[in-house]
Coordinates of C-alpha atoms in Angstrom, one line a residue:
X265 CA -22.8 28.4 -1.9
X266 CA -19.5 28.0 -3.6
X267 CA -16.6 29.1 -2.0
X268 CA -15.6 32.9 -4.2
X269 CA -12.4 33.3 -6.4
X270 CA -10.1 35.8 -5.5
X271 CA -11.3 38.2 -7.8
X272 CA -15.2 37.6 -6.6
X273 CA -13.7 38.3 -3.3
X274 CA -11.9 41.3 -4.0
X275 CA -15.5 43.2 -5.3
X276 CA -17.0 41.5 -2.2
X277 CA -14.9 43.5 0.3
X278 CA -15.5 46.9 -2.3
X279 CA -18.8 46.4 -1.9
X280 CA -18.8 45.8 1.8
X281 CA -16.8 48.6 2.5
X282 CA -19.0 50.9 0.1
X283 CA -22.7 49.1 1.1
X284 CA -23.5 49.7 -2.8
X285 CA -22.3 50.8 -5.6
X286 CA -22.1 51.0 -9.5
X287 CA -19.4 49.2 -11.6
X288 CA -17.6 52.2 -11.9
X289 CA -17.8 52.6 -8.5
X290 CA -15.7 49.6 -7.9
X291 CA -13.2 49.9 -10.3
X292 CA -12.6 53.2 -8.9
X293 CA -11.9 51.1 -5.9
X294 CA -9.3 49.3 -7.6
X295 CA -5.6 49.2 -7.4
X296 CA -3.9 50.4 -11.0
X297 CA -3.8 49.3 -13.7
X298 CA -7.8 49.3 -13.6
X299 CA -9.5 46.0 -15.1
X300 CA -11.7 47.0 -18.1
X301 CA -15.8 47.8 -17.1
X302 CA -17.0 44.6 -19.0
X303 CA -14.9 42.2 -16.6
X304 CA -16.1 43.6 -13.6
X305 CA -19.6 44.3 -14.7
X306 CA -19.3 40.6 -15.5
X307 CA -17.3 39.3 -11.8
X308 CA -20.9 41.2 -10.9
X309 CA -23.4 39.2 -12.6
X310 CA -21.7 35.9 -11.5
X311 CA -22.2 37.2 -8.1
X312 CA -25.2 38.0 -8.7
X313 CA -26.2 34.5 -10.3
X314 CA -24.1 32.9 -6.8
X315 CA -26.7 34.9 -4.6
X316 CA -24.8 37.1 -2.5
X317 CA -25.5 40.3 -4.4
X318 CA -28.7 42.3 -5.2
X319 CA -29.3 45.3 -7.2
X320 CA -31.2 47.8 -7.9
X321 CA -32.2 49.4 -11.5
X322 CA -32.3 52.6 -13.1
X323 CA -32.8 52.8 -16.5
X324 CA -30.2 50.8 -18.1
X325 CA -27.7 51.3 -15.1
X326 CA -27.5 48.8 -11.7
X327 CA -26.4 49.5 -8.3
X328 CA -24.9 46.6 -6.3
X329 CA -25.6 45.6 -3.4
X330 CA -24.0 43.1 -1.0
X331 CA -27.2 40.5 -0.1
X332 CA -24.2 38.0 1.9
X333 CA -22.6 40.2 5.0
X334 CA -18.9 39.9 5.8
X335 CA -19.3 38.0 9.1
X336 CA -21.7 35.4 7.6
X337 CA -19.3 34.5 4.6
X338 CA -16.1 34.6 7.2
X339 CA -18.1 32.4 9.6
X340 CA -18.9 30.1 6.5
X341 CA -15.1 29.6 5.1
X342 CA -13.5 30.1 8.6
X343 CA -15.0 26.7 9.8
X344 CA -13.7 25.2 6.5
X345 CA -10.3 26.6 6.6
X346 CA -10.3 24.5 10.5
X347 CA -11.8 21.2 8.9
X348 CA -9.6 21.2 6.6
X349 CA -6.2 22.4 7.6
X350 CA -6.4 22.0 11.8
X351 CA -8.3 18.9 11.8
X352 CA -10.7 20.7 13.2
X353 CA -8.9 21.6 15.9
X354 CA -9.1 25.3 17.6
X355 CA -6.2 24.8 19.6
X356 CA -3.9 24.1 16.2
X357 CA -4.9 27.1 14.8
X358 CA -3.8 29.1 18.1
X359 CA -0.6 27.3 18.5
X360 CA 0.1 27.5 14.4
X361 CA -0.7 31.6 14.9
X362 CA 1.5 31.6 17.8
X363 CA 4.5 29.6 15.9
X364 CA 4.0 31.3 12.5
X365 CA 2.9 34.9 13.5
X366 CA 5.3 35.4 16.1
X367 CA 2.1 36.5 18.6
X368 CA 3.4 39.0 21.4
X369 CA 2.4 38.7 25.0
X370 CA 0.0 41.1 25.1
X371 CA -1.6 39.4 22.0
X372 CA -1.3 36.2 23.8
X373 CA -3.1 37.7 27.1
X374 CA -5.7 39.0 24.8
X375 CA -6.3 35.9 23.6
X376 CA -6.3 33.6 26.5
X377 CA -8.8 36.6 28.1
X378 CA -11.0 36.2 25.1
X379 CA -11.3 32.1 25.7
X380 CA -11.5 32.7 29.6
X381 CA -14.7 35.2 28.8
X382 CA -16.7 32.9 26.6

């Protein structure tokens, strides 16, 4: 599967938030000014063609349907984002987080009690 644009992306997390929904129920999702129904009935259908959505028909009208969950595409692009920019390293990503994010202690702690666990 190819990685999503940010504008896949963005109905993605509508649509895992809402479970389903019709086009209009995603734009009304949307931040202002609203895109036009055709783009996002289209950002649907190429979804739709990439295999992480489903729907179901009435009539003439669809209702989406996430058929990737959030955790499984995270999981997928997560790894990636470590290949890629950490050299595959977990403990550059920690240390980057810590440098760039400004982590607290009790962030830290909850960290280092999260790697102790597994």
């Amino acid at each position: 599967m190819d990685k999503l644009t940010k504008k896949e992306e963005e109905v993605m997390q509508i649509l895992w938030r809402l479970k389903k929904g019709f086009v209009k129920d995603i734009i009304a999702e949307l931040p202002d000014p609203k895109p036009p129904y055709n783009t996002i009935s289209s950002l649907v259908r190429i979804l739709q063609d990439k295999g992480v959505v489903g729907f179901k028909q009435y009539g003439n009208t669809y209702e989406y349907f996430p058929l990737l969950s959030k955790e499984a595409y995270r999981k997928r692009y997560i790894k990636e984002i470590i290949n890629d920019y950490f050299d595959n390293s977990f403990s550059k990503v920690v240390a980057s987080f810590m440098e760039e994010e400004k982590l607290d202690q009790e962030e830290v702690e909850a960290i280092i009690n999260l790697i102790k666990s597994k």
